[in-house]
Amino acid sequence: MKSARVFTPENRLARHLRQGGPTPAELIADADNRVAALAGSIRAFVAGKLREILALSEQGDDVLLAESRAIASLAMNVIEVASAAGLDALGNVARGVITMIEGPKAQGVRHTDALRLHIHSLGLLSPEAAPLSPQDEVQILENLENMRRVIGLKD
């Protein structure tokens, strides 16, 4: 019977790391600078997605419900990038939109007025809208969260 042989592969990255590359702090700072440079284009992307959501929400209840998957997808696009552009409150409301779409399926009840209110709140927090005070943003978030709780939806 042959004895076991231990094989240790060469770590090809080790020699590059020993050559004095950027530190983790430098890499993080560079990434932060790149994200900051993209903030304008991220805001434009978010504004475009919000225009699509708002256009769908202006239709009747039948269209709103039929397009709910598209609205949820657009809201997810907003959530994915909102915080990178300093739009945290907008991202939180977009999460609420998804909760309003996904949550009632289990209950078999649709709350189109509450969904429209969430979507209207997205418009208030849009990068294209007049800026709100931080207190107003917090109030909007708290009111929408309370509404979802009263309806019986969990975030």
PDB file of C-alpha atoms in Angstrom:
ATOM      1  CA  MET A   1       0.000   0.000   0.000  1.00  0.00           C
ATOM      2  CA  LYS A   2       1.315   3.404  -0.975  1.00  0.00           C
ATOM      3  CA  SER A   3       1.470   6.159   1.587  1.00  0.00           C
ATOM      4  CA  ALA A   4      -0.560   9.325   1.111  1.00  0.00           C
ATOM      5  CA  ARG A   5       1.220  12.139  -0.574  1.00  0.00           C
ATOM      6  CA  VAL A   6       0.455  15.728   0.429  1.00  0.00           C
ATOM      7  CA  PHE A   7       0.391  18.154  -2.448  1.00  0.00           C
ATOM      8  CA  THR A   8       0.423  21.899  -1.792  1.00  0.00           C
ATOM      9  CA  PRO A   9      -0.176  23.971  -4.924  1.00  0.00           C
ATOM     10  CA  GLU A  10       1.776  27.135  -5.485  1.00  0.00           C
ATOM     11  CA  ASN A  11      -0.023  30.280  -4.392  1.00  0.00           C
ATOM     12  CA  ARG A  12       0.481  32.394  -7.512  1.00  0.00           C
ATOM     13  CA  LEU A  13      -0.988  35.493  -5.869  1.00  0.00           C
ATOM     14  CA  ALA A  14       1.509  35.479  -2.998  1.00  0.00           C
ATOM     15  CA  ARG A  15       4.338  36.962  -5.046  1.00  0.00           C
ATOM     16  CA  HIS A  16       2.066  39.808  -6.238  1.00  0.00           C
ATOM     17  CA  LEU A  17       0.924  40.561  -2.716  1.00  0.00           C
ATOM     18  CA  ARG A  18       4.511  40.714  -1.488  1.00  0.00           C
ATOM     19  CA  GLN A  19       5.344  43.352  -4.107  1.00  0.00           C
ATOM     20  CA  GLY A  20       3.597  46.109  -2.154  1.00  0.00           C
ATOM     21  CA  GLY A  21       0.244  46.485  -3.908  1.00  0.00           C
ATOM     22  CA  PRO A  22      -2.503  48.736  -2.633  1.00  0.00           C
ATOM     23  CA  THR A  23      -3.685  48.227   0.929  1.00  0.00           C
ATOM     24  CA  PRO A  24      -7.279  47.201   1.690  1.00  0.00           C
ATOM     25  CA  ALA A  25      -7.946  50.742   2.926  1.00  0.00           C
ATOM     26  CA  GLU A  26      -6.692  52.176  -0.366  1.00  0.00           C
ATOM     27  CA  LEU A  27      -8.837  49.758  -2.359  1.00  0.00           C
ATOM     28  CA  ILE A  28     -11.926  50.683  -0.325  1.00  0.00           C
ATOM     29  CA  ALA A  29     -11.236  54.410  -0.739  1.00  0.00           C
ATOM     30  CA  ASP A  30     -10.813  53.907  -4.483  1.00  0.00           C
ATOM     31  CA  ALA A  31     -14.108  51.996  -4.676  1.00  0.00           C
ATOM     32  CA  ASP A  32     -15.875  54.746  -2.705  1.00  0.00           C
ATOM     33  CA  ASN A  33     -14.491  57.371  -5.089  1.00  0.00           C
ATOM     34  CA  ARG A  34     -15.682  55.390  -8.119  1.00  0.00           C
ATOM     35  CA  VAL A  35     -19.178  55.020  -6.672  1.00  0.00           C
ATOM     36  CA  ALA A  36     -19.266  58.752  -5.862  1.00  0.00           C
ATOM     37  CA  ALA A  37     -18.287  59.502  -9.463  1.00  0.00           C
ATOM     38  CA  LEU A  38     -21.231  57.383 -10.639  1.00  0.00           C
ATOM     39  CA  ALA A  39     -23.769  59.095  -8.366  1.00  0.00           C
ATOM     40  CA  GLY A  40     -25.126  61.325 -11.146  1.00  0.00           C
ATOM     41  CA  SER A  41     -25.686  58.460 -13.552  1.00  0.00           C
ATOM     42  CA  ILE A  42     -27.184  56.336 -10.767  1.00  0.00           C
ATOM     43  CA  ARG A  43     -29.629  59.136  -9.954  1.00  0.00           C
ATOM     44  CA  ALA A  44     -30.592  59.370 -13.644  1.00  0.00           C
ATOM     45  CA  PHE A  45     -31.082  55.590 -13.791  1.00  0.00           C
ATOM     46  CA  VAL A  46     -33.274  55.678 -10.668  1.00  0.00           C
ATOM     47  CA  ALA A  47     -35.301  58.611 -12.020  1.00  0.00           C
ATOM     48  CA  GLY A  48     -35.949  56.681 -15.241  1.00  0.00           C
ATOM     49  CA  LYS A  49     -37.157  53.611 -13.356  1.00  0.00           C
ATOM     50  CA  LEU A  50     -39.393  55.800 -11.190  1.00  0.00           C
ATOM     51  CA  ARG A  51     -40.945  57.395 -14.278  1.00  0.00           C
ATOM     52  CA  GLU A  52     -41.810  53.900 -15.534  1.00  0.00           C
ATOM     53  CA  ILE A  53     -43.339  52.915 -12.178  1.00  0.00           C
ATOM     54  CA  LEU A  54     -45.341  56.141 -11.943  1.00  0.00           C
ATOM     55  CA  ALA A  55     -46.673  55.715 -15.500  1.00  0.00           C
ATOM     56  CA  LEU A  56     -47.906  52.202 -14.666  1.00  0.00           C
ATOM     57  CA  SER A  57     -49.506  53.398 -11.440  1.00  0.00           C
ATOM     58  CA  GLU A  58     -51.581  56.022 -13.247  1.00  0.00           C
ATOM     59  CA  GLN A  59     -53.577  53.272 -14.967  1.00  0.00           C
ATOM     60  CA  GLY A  60     -56.704  51.663 -13.556  1.00  0.00           C
ATOM     61  CA  ASP A  61     -56.671  48.989 -10.866  1.00  0.00           C
ATOM     62  CA  ASP A  62     -56.793  46.176 -13.447  1.00  0.00           C
ATOM     63  CA  VAL A  63     -53.660  47.449 -15.186  1.00  0.00           C
ATOM     64  CA  LEU A  64     -51.933  48.144 -11.869  1.00  0.00           C
ATOM     65  CA  LEU A  65     -52.524  44.569 -10.737  1.00  0.00           C
ATOM     66  CA  ALA A  66     -51.656  43.085 -14.142  1.00  0.00           C
ATOM     67  CA  GLU A  67     -48.384  45.030 -14.192  1.00  0.00           C
ATOM     68  CA  SER A  68     -47.512  44.392 -10.548  1.00  0.00           C
ATOM     69  CA  ARG A  69     -44.629  42.036 -11.470  1.00  0.00           C
ATOM     70  CA  ALA A  70     -43.146  44.709 -13.735  1.00  0.00           C
ATOM     71  CA  ILE A  71     -43.544  47.306 -10.985  1.00  0.00           C
ATOM     72  CA  ALA A  72     -41.840  44.988  -8.484  1.00  0.00           C
ATOM     73  CA  SER A  73     -38.980  44.414 -10.923  1.00  0.00           C
ATOM     74  CA  LEU A  74     -38.526  48.145 -11.466  1.00  0.00           C
ATOM     75  CA  ALA A  75     -38.651  48.729  -7.708  1.00  0.00           C
ATOM     76  CA  MET A  76     -35.952  46.083  -7.243  1.00  0.00           C
ATOM     77  CA  ASN A  77     -33.791  47.954  -9.775  1.00  0.00           C
ATOM     78  CA  VAL A  78     -34.175  51.048  -7.596  1.00  0.00           C
ATOM     79  CA  ILE A  79     -33.362  49.161  -4.387  1.00  0.00           C
ATOM     80  CA  GLU A  80     -30.180  47.715  -5.878  1.00  0.00           C
ATOM     81  CA  VAL A  81     -28.567  51.092  -6.516  1.00  0.00           C
ATOM     82  CA  ALA A  82     -30.389  53.712  -4.424  1.00  0.00           C
ATOM     83  CA  SER A  83     -28.039  53.719  -1.437  1.00  0.00           C
ATOM     84  CA  ALA A  84     -25.001  54.146  -3.700  1.00  0.00           C
ATOM     85  CA  ALA A  85     -26.396  57.549  -4.723  1.00  0.00           C
ATOM     86  CA  GLY A  86     -27.451  58.561  -1.204  1.00  0.00           C
ATOM     87  CA  LEU A  87     -31.117  57.731  -1.833  1.00  0.00           C
ATOM     88  CA  ASP A  88     -31.628  55.493   1.194  1.00  0.00           C
ATOM     89  CA  ALA A  89     -35.182  56.662   1.942  1.00  0.00           C
ATOM     90  CA  LEU A  90     -36.161  56.051  -1.668  1.00  0.00           C
ATOM     91  CA  GLY A  91     -34.738  52.527  -1.467  1.00  0.00           C
ATOM     92  CA  ASN A  92     -36.753  51.868   1.693  1.00  0.00           C
ATOM     93  CA  VAL A  93     -39.980  53.008   0.038  1.00  0.00           C
ATOM     94  CA  ALA A  94     -39.181  50.819  -2.982  1.00  0.00           C
ATOM     95  CA  ARG A  95     -38.885  47.875  -0.561  1.00  0.00           C
ATOM     96  CA  GLY A  96     -42.317  48.834   0.725  1.00  0.00           C
ATOM     97  CA  VAL A  97     -43.673  48.758  -2.845  1.00  0.00           C
ATOM     98  CA  ILE A  98     -42.432  45.197  -3.235  1.00  0.00           C
ATOM     99  CA  THR A  99     -43.945  44.268   0.131  1.00  0.00           C
ATOM    100  CA  MET A 100     -47.264  45.759  -1.015  1.00  0.00           C
ATOM    101  CA  ILE A 101     -47.126  43.643  -4.173  1.00  0.00           C
ATOM    102  CA  GLU A 102     -45.844  40.375  -2.721  1.00  0.00           C
ATOM    103  CA  GLY A 103     -47.470  40.388   0.724  1.00  0.00           C
ATOM    104  CA  PRO A 104     -51.157  40.439  -0.172  1.00  0.00           C
ATOM    105  CA  LYS A 105     -50.816  37.402  -2.451  1.00  0.00           C
ATOM    106  CA  ALA A 106     -50.850  35.139   0.586  1.00  0.00           C
ATOM    107  CA  GLN A 107     -53.882  36.959   2.002  1.00  0.00           C
ATOM    108  CA  GLY A 108     -55.762  36.968  -1.297  1.00  0.00           C
ATOM    109  CA  VAL A 109     -56.508  40.671  -0.825  1.00  0.00           C
ATOM    110  CA  ARG A 110     -55.166  43.534  -2.911  1.00  0.00           C
ATOM    111  CA  HIS A 111     -54.694  46.992  -1.456  1.00  0.00           C
ATOM    112  CA  THR A 112     -54.360  49.054  -4.623  1.00  0.00           C
ATOM    113  CA  ASP A 113     -54.863  52.368  -2.828  1.00  0.00           C
ATOM    114  CA  ALA A 114     -52.055  51.569  -0.382  1.00  0.00           C
ATOM    115  CA  LEU A 115     -49.835  50.433  -3.259  1.00  0.00           C
ATOM    116  CA  ARG A 116     -50.547  53.674  -5.118  1.00  0.00           C
ATOM    117  CA  LEU A 117     -49.680  55.658  -1.982  1.00  0.00           C
ATOM    118  CA  HIS A 118     -46.318  53.875  -1.799  1.00  0.00           C
ATOM    119  CA  ILE A 119     -45.689  54.614  -5.472  1.00  0.00           C
ATOM    120  CA  HIS A 120     -46.697  58.255  -4.984  1.00  0.00           C
ATOM    121  CA  SER A 121     -44.169  58.400  -2.133  1.00  0.00           C
ATOM    122  CA  LEU A 122     -41.502  57.192  -4.561  1.00  0.00           C
ATOM    123  CA  GLY A 123     -42.348  60.221  -6.676  1.00  0.00           C
ATOM    124  CA  LEU A 124     -41.945  62.533  -3.681  1.00  0.00           C
ATOM    125  CA  LEU A 125     -38.480  61.093  -2.981  1.00  0.00           C
ATOM    126  CA  SER A 126     -37.386  60.990  -6.626  1.00  0.00           C
ATOM    127  CA  PRO A 127     -34.066  62.618  -7.508  1.00  0.00           C
ATOM    128  CA  GLU A 128     -36.081  64.803  -9.903  1.00  0.00           C
ATOM    129  CA  ALA A 129     -38.442  66.054  -7.147  1.00  0.00           C
ATOM    130  CA  ALA A 130     -37.811  68.961  -4.831  1.00  0.00           C
ATOM    131  CA  PRO A 131     -35.652  67.757  -1.939  1.00  0.00           C
ATOM    132  CA  LEU A 132     -37.430  66.950   1.302  1.00  0.00           C
ATOM    133  CA  SER A 133     -36.067  67.557   4.764  1.00  0.00           C
ATOM    134  CA  PRO A 134     -34.666  64.533   6.595  1.00  0.00           C
ATOM    135  CA  GLN A 135     -37.554  64.814   9.062  1.00  0.00           C
ATOM    136  CA  ASP A 136     -40.093  64.645   6.225  1.00  0.00           C
ATOM    137  CA  GLU A 137     -38.348  61.575   4.788  1.00  0.00           C
ATOM    138  CA  VAL A 138     -38.447  59.863   8.184  1.00  0.00           C
ATOM    139  CA  GLN A 139     -42.122  60.751   8.582  1.00  0.00           C
ATOM    140  CA  ILE A 140     -42.965  59.283   5.174  1.00  0.00           C
ATOM    141  CA  LEU A 141     -41.099  56.079   5.984  1.00  0.00           C
ATOM    142  CA  GLU A 142     -42.769  55.737   9.384  1.00  0.00           C
ATOM    143  CA  ASN A 143     -46.258  56.372   7.989  1.00  0.00           C
ATOM    144  CA  LEU A 144     -45.829  53.816   5.201  1.00  0.00           C
ATOM    145  CA  GLU A 145     -44.413  51.259   7.635  1.00  0.00           C
ATOM    146  CA  ASN A 146     -47.366  51.813   9.982  1.00  0.00           C
ATOM    147  CA  MET A 147     -49.774  51.379   7.072  1.00  0.00           C
ATOM    148  CA  ARG A 148     -48.190  48.074   6.094  1.00  0.00           C
ATOM    149  CA  ARG A 149     -48.320  46.885   9.695  1.00  0.00           C
ATOM    150  CA  VAL A 150     -52.022  47.823  10.026  1.00  0.00           C
ATOM    151  CA  ILE A 151     -52.777  45.998   6.774  1.00  0.00           C
ATOM    152  CA  GLY A 152     -50.984  42.965   8.211  1.00  0.00           C
ATOM    153  CA  LEU A 153     -47.866  42.971   6.048  1.00  0.00           C
ATOM    154  CA  LYS A 154     -44.400  42.316   7.382  1.00  0.00           C
ATOM    155  CA  ASP A 155     -41.382  43.901   5.765  1.00  0.00           C
TER     156      ASP A 155
END
